[in-house]
Amino acid sequence: MKTYTADELKNVLKKHKLWMSDEPEGEKADLSEANLSGADLSEANLSGADLRWANLSWANLSGADLSEANLSGANLREANLSGASDSSVCRMDFGGWSICIRSKETSIGCQKHTNEKWLEWTPDSPEIKQMHENASEWWKIHQEAVKAAIRVVMNKSKQGDSK
């Protein structure tokens, strides 16, 4: 896991901001597998950033823009997500697969679909069966917990939109 100094992280965020503005010297933030535990990322624009498997435990992400950021497998334990643009995030691991739930879509392993689809699918749905040889059995065991978490995140997002 790569660890960044405050200056290195500031440089990554600066290049990412330029990338977001389509500037030629810009570069999409690749913080995948980074150790960002306790990092101050408050108000950071991480839209579209690669944060797969990053350790964001205890990180300050308050007010950060996490829209379209890839948080698959990221550790968000005790991270401060207050006021983050996509603060309706729930991350879990069940039976060997990492789950990242957002207000509109959920990723389970490498499968990313709308929340509406996940909520309608059963273990016998062809879409589930095609995902992995053990997906139907896994979904049979974990679907109720995953669906409940999806509903909570969706409701939290709706409450935030009405404020």
Short mmCIF file of C-alpha atoms in Angstrom, two decimals:
data_model
loop_
_atom_site.label_atom_id
_atom_site.label_comp_id
_atom_site.label_asym_id
_atom_site.label_seq_id
_atom_site.Cartn_x
_atom_site.Cartn_y
_atom_site.Cartn_z
CA MET A 1 0.00 0.00 0.00
CA LYS A 2 1.44 3.34 -1.03
CA THR A 3 1.58 6.05 1.60
CA TYR A 4 1.48 9.69 0.51
CA THR A 5 3.02 12.67 2.24
CA ALA A 6 0.77 15.71 2.57
CA ASP A 7 2.67 17.40 -0.28
CA GLU A 8 2.41 14.34 -2.55
CA LEU A 9 -1.32 14.09 -1.90
CA LYS A 10 -1.74 17.81 -2.56
CA ASN A 11 0.05 17.35 -5.90
CA VAL A 12 -2.18 14.40 -6.87
CA LEU A 13 -5.28 16.48 -6.06
CA LYS A 14 -3.93 19.47 -7.99
CA LYS A 15 -3.33 17.33 -11.11
CA HIS A 16 -6.77 15.74 -10.68
CA LYS A 17 -8.39 19.18 -10.58
CA LEU A 18 -6.61 20.04 -13.85
CA TRP A 19 -7.77 16.70 -15.32
CA MET A 20 -11.35 17.55 -14.34
CA SER A 21 -10.96 20.81 -16.31
CA ASP A 22 -9.58 18.94 -19.35
CA GLU A 23 -6.21 20.65 -18.97
CA PRO A 24 -3.37 18.83 -20.81
CA GLU A 25 -1.15 18.69 -17.71
CA GLY A 26 -3.97 17.19 -15.69
CA GLU A 27 -4.07 13.59 -14.54
CA LYS A 28 -6.89 11.52 -13.09
CA ALA A 29 -6.21 10.74 -9.44
CA ASP A 30 -5.15 7.13 -9.04
CA LEU A 31 -5.18 6.52 -5.32
CA SER A 32 -6.00 2.85 -5.64
CA GLU A 33 -4.51 0.76 -2.86
CA ALA A 34 -3.22 3.92 -1.17
CA ASN A 35 -2.90 4.21 2.58
CA LEU A 36 -4.84 7.40 3.24
CA SER A 37 -5.76 6.55 6.82
CA GLY A 38 -6.31 9.77 8.73
CA ALA A 39 -5.69 11.94 5.64
CA ASP A 40 -7.32 15.35 5.44
CA LEU A 41 -9.28 15.24 2.19
CA SER A 42 -11.91 17.73 3.32
CA GLU A 43 -13.41 19.71 0.44
CA ALA A 44 -11.27 17.70 -2.03
CA ASN A 45 -12.58 17.18 -5.55
CA LEU A 46 -12.27 13.41 -5.94
CA SER A 47 -14.94 13.16 -8.62
CA GLY A 48 -14.07 10.23 -10.88
CA ALA A 49 -10.96 9.35 -8.85
CA ASP A 50 -9.74 5.77 -8.54
CA LEU A 51 -9.90 4.91 -4.84
CA ARG A 52 -10.22 1.15 -5.23
CA TRP A 53 -8.93 -0.70 -2.16
CA ALA A 54 -7.68 2.55 -0.62
CA ASN A 55 -7.46 2.70 3.16
CA LEU A 56 -9.56 5.75 4.00
CA SER A 57 -10.16 4.79 7.61
CA TRP A 58 -10.34 7.85 9.85
CA ALA A 59 -9.87 10.11 6.81
CA ASN A 60 -11.59 13.48 6.78
CA LEU A 61 -13.72 13.49 3.63
CA SER A 62 -16.13 16.16 4.86
CA GLY A 63 -17.38 18.25 1.98
CA ALA A 64 -15.42 16.16 -0.55
CA ASP A 65 -16.83 15.50 -4.02
CA LEU A 66 -16.92 11.71 -4.37
CA SER A 67 -19.29 11.61 -7.32
CA GLU A 68 -18.32 8.86 -9.77
CA ALA A 69 -15.28 7.96 -7.64
CA ASN A 70 -14.49 4.26 -7.66
CA LEU A 71 -14.60 3.21 -4.00
CA SER A 72 -14.75 -0.54 -4.62
CA GLY A 73 -13.04 -2.32 -1.76
CA ALA A 74 -12.13 0.94 -0.03
CA ASN A 75 -11.94 0.95 3.76
CA LEU A 76 -14.17 3.80 4.93
CA ARG A 77 -14.26 2.72 8.57
CA GLU A 78 -14.72 5.79 10.79
CA ALA A 79 -14.16 8.14 7.83
CA ASN A 80 -15.83 11.53 8.17
CA LEU A 81 -18.21 11.74 5.20
CA SER A 82 -20.33 14.62 6.52
CA GLY A 83 -21.31 16.95 3.74
CA ALA A 84 -19.55 14.87 1.09
CA SER A 85 -21.32 15.09 -2.27
CA ASP A 86 -21.87 11.35 -2.31
CA SER A 87 -22.01 10.87 1.44
CA SER A 88 -24.70 8.24 1.02
CA VAL A 89 -22.09 5.52 0.84
CA CYS A 90 -22.13 2.21 2.63
CA ARG A 91 -19.24 -0.21 2.32
CA MET A 92 -19.42 -3.83 3.44
CA ASP A 93 -17.78 -7.18 2.81
CA PHE A 94 -19.85 -10.35 2.74
CA GLY A 95 -18.68 -13.81 1.83
CA GLY A 96 -15.58 -12.68 -0.03
CA TRP A 97 -17.16 -9.89 -2.06
CA SER A 98 -16.80 -6.21 -1.39
CA ILE A 99 -19.94 -4.09 -1.60
CA CYS A 100 -20.13 -0.34 -2.17
CA ILE A 101 -23.62 1.14 -2.01
CA ARG A 102 -24.36 4.64 -3.24
CA SER A 103 -27.56 6.58 -3.64
CA LYS A 104 -28.21 5.36 -7.21
CA GLU A 105 -25.96 2.35 -7.81
CA THR A 106 -24.28 -0.51 -6.01
CA SER A 107 -21.13 -2.46 -6.79
CA ILE A 108 -20.79 -6.02 -5.58
CA GLY A 109 -17.42 -7.40 -6.55
CA CYS A 110 -16.90 -6.23 -10.13
CA GLN A 111 -20.64 -6.00 -10.82
CA LYS A 112 -22.02 -2.43 -10.84
CA HIS A 113 -25.76 -1.94 -11.38
CA THR A 114 -28.54 0.44 -10.41
CA ASN A 115 -30.05 0.00 -6.97
CA GLU A 116 -33.44 -0.65 -8.57
CA LYS A 117 -32.03 -3.71 -10.36
CA TRP A 118 -30.37 -5.09 -7.22
CA LEU A 119 -33.63 -4.64 -5.31
CA GLU A 120 -35.67 -6.53 -7.91
CA TRP A 121 -33.26 -9.44 -8.50
CA THR A 122 -33.69 -12.80 -6.77
CA PRO A 123 -31.20 -15.69 -6.57
CA ASP A 124 -32.99 -17.19 -9.58
CA SER A 125 -32.71 -14.08 -11.75
CA PRO A 126 -30.71 -14.79 -14.92
CA GLU A 127 -28.67 -11.63 -14.31
CA ILE A 128 -27.49 -12.97 -10.94
CA LYS A 129 -26.77 -16.46 -12.30
CA GLN A 130 -24.57 -15.00 -15.07
CA MET A 131 -22.40 -13.01 -12.65
CA HIS A 132 -20.43 -15.87 -11.10
CA GLU A 133 -20.82 -19.59 -10.59
CA ASN A 134 -21.56 -19.04 -6.87
CA ALA A 135 -23.56 -15.82 -7.25
CA SER A 136 -27.03 -17.38 -6.84
CA GLU A 137 -26.05 -19.13 -3.62
CA TRP A 138 -24.32 -15.99 -2.33
CA TRP A 139 -27.34 -13.82 -3.21
CA LYS A 140 -29.67 -16.31 -1.51
CA ILE A 141 -27.70 -15.89 1.74
CA HIS A 142 -26.93 -12.16 1.64
CA GLN A 143 -29.65 -10.48 -0.44
CA GLU A 144 -31.85 -9.40 2.46
CA ALA A 145 -28.99 -7.62 4.28
CA VAL A 146 -27.71 -6.04 1.07
CA LYS A 147 -31.19 -4.91 0.01
CA ALA A 148 -31.83 -3.44 3.47
CA ALA A 149 -28.57 -1.47 3.27
CA ILE A 150 -29.45 -0.26 -0.24
CA ARG A 151 -32.81 1.00 1.02
CA VAL A 152 -31.14 2.83 3.94
CA VAL A 153 -28.65 4.56 1.64
CA MET A 154 -31.36 5.48 -0.86
CA ASN A 155 -33.55 6.91 1.94
CA LYS A 156 -30.63 8.83 3.42
CA SER A 157 -29.94 10.33 -0.01
CA LYS A 158 -33.59 11.37 -0.43
CA GLN A 159 -33.55 13.04 2.99
CA GLY A 160 -30.39 14.92 2.05
CA ASP A 161 -31.94 16.07 -1.24
CA SER A 162 -34.98 17.49 0.55
CA LYS A 163 -32.89 19.73 2.84
#
